[in-house]
Every structure is written in C-alpha cells, then in structure tokens.
Coordinates of C-alpha atoms in Angstrom, one line a residue:
M1 CA 24.0 124.2 132.8
F2 CA 22.7 120.4 133.7
A3 CA 19.9 120.8 132.4
S4 CA 21.6 121.5 128.5
G5 CA 22.4 118.1 128.0
S6 CA 19.7 116.2 125.8
E7 CA 17.5 114.5 128.1
T8 CA 15.1 111.2 127.9
G9 CA 12.9 109.5 130.7
H10 CA 13.8 106.5 132.3
E11 CA 13.5 103.2 130.3
N12 CA 12.2 105.1 127.4
R13 CA 8.2 105.6 129.0
G14 CA 7.3 105.9 125.5
V15 CA 8.7 109.2 124.7
S16 CA 9.9 109.0 120.8
R17 CA 13.2 110.3 120.4
P18 CA 16.2 109.6 117.5
L19 CA 18.6 107.5 119.1
L20 CA 18.2 106.4 123.0
V21 CA 21.0 104.4 123.7
P22 CA 20.5 102.2 126.3
M23 CA 23.3 103.2 129.2
R24 CA 23.6 100.3 132.9
F25 CA 24.3 102.3 135.6
I26 CA 26.6 101.4 138.5
W27 CA 26.7 101.8 142.0
P28 CA 28.8 98.6 143.4
Y29 CA 29.6 100.3 147.3
G30 CA 26.3 99.1 148.9
G31 CA 23.5 100.7 150.7
S32 CA 19.8 100.3 151.6
R33 CA 18.5 102.3 149.2
V34 CA 20.2 103.9 146.0
F35 CA 18.9 106.2 143.6
L36 CA 19.9 107.9 140.7
T37 CA 19.3 111.5 138.9
G38 CA 21.1 113.7 136.6
S39 CA 21.4 116.1 134.2
F40 CA 18.9 114.3 132.0
T41 CA 16.0 114.0 134.5
R42 CA 17.1 118.0 134.9
W43 CA 17.7 117.0 138.2
S44 CA 13.9 116.5 139.5
E45 CA 13.1 112.6 139.7
H46 CA 15.7 110.1 141.3
I47 CA 15.7 106.6 139.7
P48 CA 15.5 103.6 142.0
M49 CA 18.2 101.2 141.4
S50 CA 18.2 98.2 142.0
P51 CA 20.6 95.4 143.4
M52 CA 21.8 92.9 140.9
E53 CA 20.6 89.6 142.0
G54 CA 23.6 87.6 143.9
C55 CA 25.8 90.8 144.9
P56 CA 23.6 92.8 147.0
T57 CA 25.8 95.6 146.8
V58 CA 25.8 96.2 143.1
F59 CA 22.8 98.6 142.2
Q60 CA 21.7 98.8 138.5
V61 CA 19.6 100.5 136.1
I62 CA 19.3 101.0 132.7
C63 CA 18.0 104.5 131.2
S64 CA 17.5 105.5 127.6
L65 CA 19.7 109.0 127.2
S66 CA 20.2 110.4 124.0
P67 CA 24.0 111.1 122.6
G68 CA 25.9 113.8 124.1
Y69 CA 27.0 115.4 127.3
H70 CA 25.5 114.0 130.8
Q71 CA 25.9 114.6 134.9
F72 CA 24.5 112.6 137.2
K73 CA 24.9 111.5 140.8
F74 CA 23.9 108.9 143.3
F75 CA 21.3 109.6 146.2
V76 CA 22.6 106.6 148.7
D77 CA 20.0 106.2 151.9
G78 CA 19.7 109.8 152.0
E79 CA 23.2 111.0 151.6
W80 CA 24.2 112.3 148.2
R81 CA 27.5 110.6 146.2
H82 CA 29.4 110.7 143.4
D83 CA 31.8 107.8 142.0
E84 CA 35.3 108.2 142.8
R85 CA 36.3 106.0 140.0
Q86 CA 34.6 107.1 137.7
P87 CA 35.3 111.0 135.5
F88 CA 33.4 113.9 137.4
V89 CA 34.0 117.4 137.7
N90 CA 32.4 120.2 139.8
G91 CA 29.5 122.0 139.3
N92 CA 26.6 124.0 140.6
Y93 CA 25.5 120.3 142.0
G94 CA 28.7 119.7 143.9
V95 CA 30.9 116.9 142.6
V96 CA 29.2 115.3 139.8
N97 CA 29.5 112.2 137.7
T98 CA 29.8 112.7 133.8
V99 CA 29.1 110.7 130.9
F100 CA 29.8 111.0 127.2
I101 CA 28.1 109.7 124.5
A102 CA 28.7 109.1 121.3
R103 CA 26.6 108.8 118.2
E104 CA 28.4 105.6 117.4
L105 CA 27.3 102.8 119.8
D106 CA 31.4 101.1 118.9
V107 CA 32.7 103.7 120.7
V108 CA 32.3 103.1 124.1
S109 CA 32.0 105.9 126.7
P110 CA 35.3 105.6 129.5
S111 CA 32.7 105.3 132.9
L112 CA 30.1 104.1 131.7
S113 CA 28.2 100.8 128.8
P114 CA 25.9 101.0 126.2
E115 CA 23.5 98.2 125.9
A116 CA 23.7 98.1 122.3
P117 CA 23.4 95.1 120.4
S118 CA 27.0 94.4 119.4
R119 CA 28.5 94.6 122.0
S120 CA 25.7 93.9 124.9
H121 CA 26.3 93.3 128.5
M122 CA 29.3 95.1 128.8
D123 CA 30.8 94.4 132.2
V124 CA 31.1 98.3 133.6
D125 CA 34.0 97.3 135.9
D126 CA 35.8 95.6 133.2
V127 CA 35.8 99.2 131.3
F128 CA 37.2 100.5 134.3
I129 CA 39.8 98.3 134.4
R130 CA 40.3 99.1 130.9
S131 CA 40.3 102.8 131.1
E132 CA 42.0 103.1 134.4
P133 CA 45.0 101.2 135.3
V134 CA 44.7 98.5 137.7
P135 CA 46.7 98.9 141.3
T136 CA 49.2 96.5 141.4
I137 CA 51.1 95.0 145.0
S138 CA 54.7 95.2 145.1
D139 CA 56.5 92.0 145.7
A140 CA 57.8 93.6 149.1
D141 CA 54.1 94.5 149.8
L142 CA 52.8 90.9 148.6
E143 CA 55.4 89.1 151.2
V144 CA 54.5 91.1 153.8
S145 CA 50.9 90.5 154.1
R146 CA 51.6 86.4 153.7
Q147 CA 53.7 86.7 156.6
R148 CA 51.7 88.2 158.4
A149 CA 49.2 85.9 158.1
A150 CA 51.0 83.2 158.2
T151 CA 52.8 84.1 161.6
F152 CA 48.7 84.7 163.2
L153 CA 47.5 81.3 161.7
S154 CA 50.7 79.6 163.5
R155 CA 50.2 81.6 166.5
H156 CA 46.9 80.3 167.1
T157 CA 45.1 76.8 167.6
A158 CA 41.9 75.0 166.4
Y159 CA 40.6 75.1 170.2
E160 CA 39.9 78.9 168.9
L161 CA 37.5 77.1 166.4
L162 CA 35.4 75.6 169.5
P163 CA 31.8 76.8 169.9
D164 CA 30.7 77.9 172.9
S165 CA 27.7 75.0 172.2
S166 CA 27.3 73.2 168.9
K167 CA 25.5 69.8 167.7
V168 CA 28.0 67.4 165.8
I169 CA 26.9 64.4 163.9
A170 CA 28.8 61.2 163.5
L171 CA 27.7 58.2 161.8
D172 CA 28.5 54.5 162.4
V173 CA 30.2 52.7 160.0
N174 CA 27.4 49.5 160.5
I175 CA 24.5 51.9 159.1
A176 CA 23.2 51.5 156.0
V177 CA 24.1 53.0 153.0
K178 CA 20.7 54.2 152.1
Q179 CA 20.3 55.7 155.6
A180 CA 23.5 57.9 155.9
F181 CA 22.1 59.5 152.6
H182 CA 18.4 60.5 154.6
I183 CA 20.7 61.4 157.6
L184 CA 22.9 64.3 155.4
H185 CA 19.6 65.6 153.8
E186 CA 17.4 65.6 156.7
Q187 CA 20.7 67.6 158.5
G188 CA 22.0 69.6 155.9
I189 CA 25.2 68.7 156.1
P190 CA 27.8 67.5 153.4
M191 CA 29.8 65.3 155.3
A192 CA 30.3 63.8 158.7
P193 CA 32.7 61.2 160.5
L194 CA 32.5 57.7 160.6
W195 CA 32.2 55.4 164.2
D196 CA 33.8 52.2 164.2
S197 CA 32.1 50.8 167.9
F198 CA 34.5 47.7 167.4
K199 CA 37.7 49.7 167.1
G200 CA 36.6 52.4 169.0
Q201 CA 37.5 55.4 167.0
F202 CA 36.8 57.3 164.3
V203 CA 37.9 56.4 161.1
G204 CA 36.8 57.9 158.2
V205 CA 34.2 60.7 157.3
L206 CA 31.4 60.0 154.8
S207 CA 31.0 63.1 152.1
A208 CA 28.7 63.6 149.6
L209 CA 31.3 62.2 146.7
D210 CA 30.4 59.3 148.2
F211 CA 26.8 58.9 147.2
I212 CA 28.2 60.7 144.1
L213 CA 30.3 57.4 143.5
I214 CA 28.1 54.9 144.3
L215 CA 25.5 56.8 142.3
R216 CA 27.5 56.8 139.2
E217 CA 28.4 53.2 139.8
L218 CA 25.1 52.5 139.8
G219 CA 24.1 53.7 137.0
N220 CA 26.8 52.2 135.0
H221 CA 25.5 48.9 135.9
G222 CA 22.3 49.8 134.0
S223 CA 19.8 49.4 137.0
N224 CA 17.4 52.2 138.3
L225 CA 18.2 53.2 142.0
T226 CA 16.7 51.6 144.0
E227 CA 16.1 51.5 148.0
E228 CA 17.3 47.5 147.9
E229 CA 20.4 48.7 145.8
L230 CA 21.5 51.2 148.4
E231 CA 20.4 49.1 151.5
T232 CA 22.9 45.9 150.3
H233 CA 26.3 47.8 151.1
T234 CA 26.8 49.6 154.6
I235 CA 29.3 52.1 155.0
S236 CA 32.2 49.8 156.1
A237 CA 30.9 47.6 153.4
W238 CA 31.4 50.7 150.7
K239 CA 34.7 52.4 152.0
E240 CA 36.2 48.9 151.6
G241 CA 35.5 48.3 147.5
K242 CA 35.7 52.7 147.4
V243 CA 39.2 52.2 147.0
H244 CA 39.2 50.4 144.1
L245 CA 36.7 52.6 142.5
S246 CA 39.0 55.7 143.1
R247 CA 41.6 54.0 140.9
Q248 CA 39.4 53.2 138.5
I249 CA 38.7 56.4 138.1
D250 CA 42.5 58.1 138.7
G251 CA 43.5 55.8 135.6
N252 CA 46.3 54.8 138.1
A253 CA 47.2 52.4 141.2
R254 CA 47.9 55.1 143.5
S255 CA 46.7 53.8 146.9
Y256 CA 44.0 56.7 149.0
P257 CA 44.8 57.4 152.4
R258 CA 43.2 55.1 154.4
C259 CA 43.5 56.9 157.7
L260 CA 40.9 60.1 159.1
V261 CA 42.7 63.1 158.3
H262 CA 41.8 64.4 161.8
A263 CA 43.3 67.3 163.5
G264 CA 44.1 68.4 167.7
P265 CA 42.8 71.4 169.2
Y266 CA 45.9 72.5 170.3
D267 CA 47.0 72.1 166.5
S268 CA 47.9 75.5 164.8
L269 CA 45.3 76.9 162.9
K270 CA 48.5 76.9 159.8
D271 CA 48.5 73.1 160.6
V272 CA 45.0 72.7 160.3
V273 CA 44.6 75.2 157.2
L274 CA 47.7 73.1 155.0
K275 CA 46.0 69.5 156.3
I276 CA 42.5 70.7 154.2
L277 CA 44.7 72.0 151.6
R278 CA 47.2 68.9 150.9
S279 CA 43.8 66.5 151.2
K280 CA 41.6 68.1 149.1
V281 CA 38.7 68.3 151.6
A282 CA 35.9 70.2 152.6
M283 CA 36.4 70.0 156.4
V284 CA 38.5 67.8 159.0
P285 CA 37.2 66.7 162.5
I286 CA 38.8 68.1 165.5
I287 CA 39.5 64.6 168.2
H288 CA 40.7 65.3 171.2
S289 CA 41.7 62.0 173.7
A290 CA 43.0 62.8 177.2
S291 CA 44.5 59.1 176.8
Q292 CA 48.5 58.6 174.7
D293 CA 47.4 55.7 173.3
G294 CA 44.4 57.7 171.4
S295 CA 41.6 55.3 173.7
F296 CA 38.1 56.9 173.9
P297 CA 38.3 59.8 171.6
Q298 CA 36.1 62.8 171.4
L299 CA 34.9 64.3 168.1
L300 CA 35.5 68.2 169.5
N301 CA 33.9 70.0 166.0
L302 CA 34.4 69.7 162.5
A303 CA 37.1 72.6 161.5
T304 CA 36.5 74.3 158.0
L305 CA 38.4 77.1 155.7
S306 CA 35.5 79.6 156.5
E307 CA 35.4 79.3 160.3
V308 CA 39.7 80.1 159.8
L309 CA 38.8 82.8 157.4
K310 CA 36.5 84.6 160.3
C311 CA 39.3 84.4 162.8
I312 CA 41.5 86.3 160.3
L313 CA 38.8 88.4 159.6
R314 CA 38.1 89.2 163.4
H315 CA 41.8 89.9 164.4
F316 CA 42.6 92.5 161.2
K317 CA 39.3 94.2 161.5
H318 CA 41.0 97.0 162.9
S319 CA 44.5 96.9 161.3
S320 CA 43.7 95.7 157.9
S321 CA 46.2 98.0 156.2
S322 CA 48.7 95.4 158.2
L323 CA 47.7 93.6 154.9
P324 CA 48.5 95.7 152.1
I325 CA 46.6 92.5 150.1
L326 CA 44.1 92.9 151.2
Q327 CA 43.0 96.4 149.5
Q328 CA 43.8 94.9 145.9
P329 CA 41.1 94.1 143.3
V330 CA 40.9 90.1 142.7
C331 CA 41.6 90.6 139.2
S332 CA 45.2 91.3 139.5
I333 CA 46.2 88.7 141.5
P334 CA 46.9 85.0 141.1
L335 CA 43.2 84.3 142.7
G336 CA 41.2 81.4 141.7
T337 CA 40.2 80.2 138.3
W338 CA 39.3 82.3 135.8
V339 CA 37.7 81.7 131.9
P340 CA 40.4 82.0 129.6
K341 CA 41.0 85.6 127.6
I342 CA 41.0 85.2 123.8
G343 CA 44.6 83.7 122.7
E344 CA 45.3 82.7 126.1
S345 CA 45.8 79.1 126.3
N346 CA 47.3 78.7 129.8
G347 CA 45.9 77.9 133.0
Q348 CA 43.1 75.7 134.5
L349 CA 39.7 75.4 132.5
L350 CA 36.8 76.7 133.7
A351 CA 34.1 74.0 133.7
M352 CA 30.4 75.1 132.7
L353 CA 27.1 73.3 131.6
R354 CA 24.2 74.5 130.4
P355 CA 21.1 73.5 132.9
N356 CA 19.9 70.9 129.7
A357 CA 22.8 68.8 130.3
S358 CA 22.4 65.8 132.1
L359 CA 23.2 65.1 135.7
G360 CA 25.6 62.4 134.9
A361 CA 27.2 64.7 132.6
A362 CA 27.3 66.5 136.1
L363 CA 28.7 64.0 138.2
S364 CA 31.1 63.1 135.7
L365 CA 32.7 66.4 135.7
L366 CA 32.4 66.7 139.6
V367 CA 34.3 63.1 140.0
Q368 CA 37.0 63.8 136.9
A369 CA 37.6 67.6 137.0
N370 CA 38.3 67.2 140.6
V371 CA 36.3 70.1 141.6
S372 CA 33.8 70.3 144.0
S373 CA 30.6 72.8 142.0
I374 CA 29.4 73.6 138.5
P375 CA 28.5 77.0 137.2
I376 CA 25.3 76.2 135.4
V377 CA 24.8 78.5 132.5
D378 CA 22.8 79.8 129.3
E379 CA 24.3 80.5 125.2
N380 CA 25.6 83.3 126.5
D381 CA 27.2 81.9 129.5
S382 CA 25.5 84.3 131.5
L383 CA 25.4 82.1 134.9
L384 CA 21.7 80.9 135.9
D385 CA 23.4 78.6 139.0
V386 CA 26.0 76.5 140.4
Y387 CA 25.4 72.6 140.7
S388 CA 28.1 71.3 144.0
R389 CA 29.1 68.4 145.5
S390 CA 27.2 68.3 148.3
D391 CA 23.4 69.2 146.2
I392 CA 23.3 65.4 145.6
T393 CA 21.8 64.7 148.7
A394 CA 18.7 66.5 147.7
L395 CA 17.8 63.1 145.8
A396 CA 17.0 61.6 149.0
K397 CA 13.7 64.2 148.9
D398 CA 10.6 62.2 148.4
K399 CA 13.4 59.1 147.1
A400 CA 14.0 60.8 143.9
Y401 CA 17.2 58.2 143.6
A402 CA 14.2 55.2 143.4
Q403 CA 12.7 57.1 139.7
I404 CA 15.5 58.5 138.3
R405 CA 18.6 57.7 135.5
L406 CA 21.4 59.8 135.9
D407 CA 22.2 60.4 131.9
E408 CA 17.6 61.4 131.1
M409 CA 17.6 63.7 134.3
S410 CA 18.6 67.4 133.0
I411 CA 20.8 69.6 135.8
H412 CA 17.5 71.5 135.1
Q413 CA 15.3 69.0 136.6
A414 CA 18.0 67.8 139.9
L415 CA 18.3 71.7 140.6
Q416 CA 14.4 72.1 140.7
L417 CA 14.9 69.2 143.8
C418 CA 17.1 71.8 145.5
Q419 CA 15.3 75.4 145.3
D420 CA 15.2 75.5 149.3
A421 CA 18.2 73.6 149.8
N422 CA 22.6 74.9 150.1
S423 CA 21.1 78.7 150.0
I424 CA 22.1 81.1 151.7
N425 CA 19.7 84.4 152.4
G426 CA 17.5 82.6 149.3
Q427 CA 20.4 83.0 146.9
R428 CA 21.9 80.0 145.7
C429 CA 24.5 81.5 143.6
Q430 CA 27.2 84.0 145.7
M431 CA 28.6 85.8 143.1
C432 CA 31.2 89.2 142.8
L433 CA 32.9 90.9 140.5
R434 CA 36.4 91.4 139.2
S435 CA 36.8 94.8 140.9
D436 CA 35.7 93.5 144.3
T437 CA 38.5 93.4 146.8
L438 CA 40.3 90.7 148.6
H439 CA 39.3 91.8 151.7
K440 CA 36.1 92.0 150.5
V441 CA 35.3 88.6 148.9
M442 CA 37.0 86.8 152.1
E443 CA 34.0 89.0 154.0
R444 CA 31.7 87.0 151.6
L445 CA 33.6 83.6 151.7
A446 CA 33.2 83.8 155.5
S447 CA 29.6 83.8 155.6
P448 CA 27.9 80.1 156.7
G449 CA 27.2 78.0 154.1
V450 CA 29.8 79.9 150.8
R451 CA 32.5 77.7 149.9
R452 CA 32.8 79.8 146.1
L453 CA 32.0 83.3 144.8
V454 CA 31.7 82.9 140.9
I455 CA 33.3 85.8 139.7
V456 CA 30.7 87.6 137.1
E457 CA 30.1 90.7 134.5
A458 CA 28.0 93.8 136.3
G459 CA 24.6 93.3 134.6
S460 CA 25.3 90.3 132.4
K461 CA 26.7 87.8 134.4
R462 CA 28.4 86.3 132.4
V463 CA 30.7 83.9 134.4
E464 CA 34.4 84.7 134.2
G465 CA 35.7 82.9 137.0
I466 CA 35.4 81.2 140.5
I467 CA 37.5 82.0 143.9
S468 CA 37.7 79.2 147.1
L469 CA 38.2 79.2 150.2
S470 CA 40.9 76.7 149.0
D471 CA 41.8 79.5 146.3
V472 CA 41.9 82.3 149.2
F473 CA 44.3 80.3 151.3
R474 CA 46.3 78.8 148.5
F475 CA 46.7 82.5 147.6
L476 CA 47.6 83.8 151.3
L477 CA 50.3 80.9 152.4
G478 CA 51.8 80.7 148.7
V479 CA 51.1 77.2 148.1

C-alpha cells in the first residue's frame, strides 16, 4: 500500500526521473532531532530535517517527488509523529500524513508547497490558513483574557521585578558624550540613567537614539565624525540642545518632557507598563527614596516590558486556559505591524531596507518613522538581518565613528561591525511564523535581549510583519 506511490531520492541524488517536483516538508512543533520518511523512500530511509535559521522549533527539508499520492511521517526524538494540521489517514504504518502532487505545478496541494519557479518559497503555514479556517476568538473570551491580564498587572508591583543581585549603570551628566558612547558599547547596554550630582537627582536617560541624533546632526553639517567633535559636548549640554533638535525633526513646536519618567518599587506592574508605552521608551528606572522630598534617591533596577512579560508567563504557566487568547495564532488577532496584502491600503506601513542602502538612510528612517528596528531584506523581501537603534553603539568599536560618513557606509558594512553584538544564542534575527500562537510569541519575547520578532514565511523567510513587546502589551491591555 505504502510503496505503491512513485518514489524518488532525497534532493534528486542524481537520479533522472520525468517530472520531479521539489516539495518542502515542514515540522513546526520543535524537537532535538527530526527525520522524515514516507512512501517515497519505501519507508526504509530516514531523511534528516534541519531547523530553520531564527526559528529553532521549525524543521524543514526539500524532497523531489513524482506526481501522485504520497504518505509520510515524522520521527521526532525517537517517537513517530504526524502533523494533525495536515491531511492524515490510518494505514499499515499507523496514522500517516498524505499529500497529492498534481502534474500541473500551478495546482498547490493543501498540505505542502511545491518549490516551483512560478510560486517559489510558498509559505506552508500560509497554505494552512487558506485551506482551513483560521481559529477566531469571541469578543467575550477576548474581554475575559484582557480583564484577567489587567487584574494580575494591577495586583502585582514593580518590587517583583527586582533581581536578587544585579548591576545597574548610571552616567554623570558632566561626562563627555564620547565617553558615554564607549561605556554603553563596552557594557552592552542600550541606555543608562543620568545622575546630576549638583541637583542630587536622576534627571533623565541617555539612549542609543541620542547617539543617532548626534551622528545625524554632525553628518548634516558635512563634517567627518571625529573624536574631538564628540568631546565638545557633555551629556548635559547635549540634552539642552536636544529639545530644539527634536522640534525640528517633528516639524512642530511640541514641547518634549524634561522630567525623568520613572517608577517606584511599589507602583503596580500595570502603571509601569503604561509609563513605558505612553513615553515610548524601552525601560524605566525603578527609583526609591526614603525621604518625602525625594532626596537621596536609590536606583534599584531598570524595568522593561520583557521582565513584566516573564511575570505574566510565570503566573499563568499552569493555568494558561484562563487566558483563552494565548492559544490564538498571531495572524488571527490585531497584533503587530504587517505587510499589507495586495489591494490593502490601510494600516501602518512596515519599513524595510536593502543591505546596500546607506547607514544615513537607515538612521533617518529609525527617527522619522519612530521605529526601533528595520528589517534588512533582499530583492525578494526575504529577511537577511535587522538593523536596530542599539546597533549604533557598535560604531564605538575601534572608534569607527571617526572614520565614516553616514551616506557612504552601507547598512551591510555597518552590520559587519556588530556581528557579535546584540545577538541571542548567535542569532541576530529573532523570527516567528504567522501560525505561531500568542503564547509561543510571548515566550520568545520574554527571552533576555529580545524586543521584537520578525514574522516570516516558512522556508523563504519573506518578511510578513513584525511584533514588538510594545505591540503585545497594547493588545493585552487594549490601549
């Protein structure tokens, strides 16, 4: 029964066959070692599958199959498995998945995707969505999920974010911008609170965005970026001039807040989240003072959305069913920024750049589009890398900022300076699939250093959208 279909070798193996169709098989459910076998190998060969770069839980392999009916199974960590989201039948080999390959390459099977030139790199997950209804959540379940998440955040405080031991770096406002630039790079941090010894208070933060604005301002004046120019201003002097510069960028006279956005250890997690979202910052300092007038403040920690997300996941770890929204695929809920489909004109556009674009263009886009990162894609819009605000600190390495012009350095060259920086487990690009559940996306975003996930097609890595920590909390709180 199982050997009746036309067999072919894995990746052709030099065998000449009439009309072989490359098929991409996907196992999206994780594992350490995953193999594929089926009627096309006479059930005698286990074909190893490889994890997709950036998505270690998604395994794939391409096999060249002849048109007709085929059956297959997956061997995952020593256990036979089948994919319940693909067509399956009961047979002599237990429950097996099935696929039918038509002779016309423009007929796509409902479970797998031919790697045909006319529709190369079709997203297998996309096929699932077209062939099966996307699960939807009722308004009642959505409201229940949001209410329970908000209740948890309201009942727990920032004190729970404090680690047993940690190091928090603060910068004096009187040190040179160049020195601060090097400190952020050497410590591998995107921002630091600012301490004014004269006032005896924390007065603000210095972030990667400050350095982007400084480098753009120097570049706009047509000068090389020399150490001397970065030494002419202290942090305090830069902050004084930033308000005027920010108004020019915005094109209006809106006054920027001069006070530090911070939280106390007994503020609720919900208040912490809302401060981060409304201020559009990556983190807020947790500051405590035993005095009523706020004198002698103590910097306890830097609160991030990632740390709050960890608290949510820990709390609902054994009761995830109480948040029905967690099991929804991210493609079925209003979350993140997506590439518009053909004919769609509404919604926020997803900014992307080619690797040969200039660094100056990337920095301008980060500032003007008010985004924290830009996917870098090839001519097919397949993801190559991501350039983020925090990558600007890599220019401090070997004093690269002193030898470049922003419009002459390409993004590709700039990314080479930060190959080892801002990577998670050796991966700079953190990705997910449109079929991934919200719970799975939240788990990845809760990993240290991860602030966003790029949504890609399985196989082709064509960019479909991007989901940030801020997107998740705006959705959970309905703000």
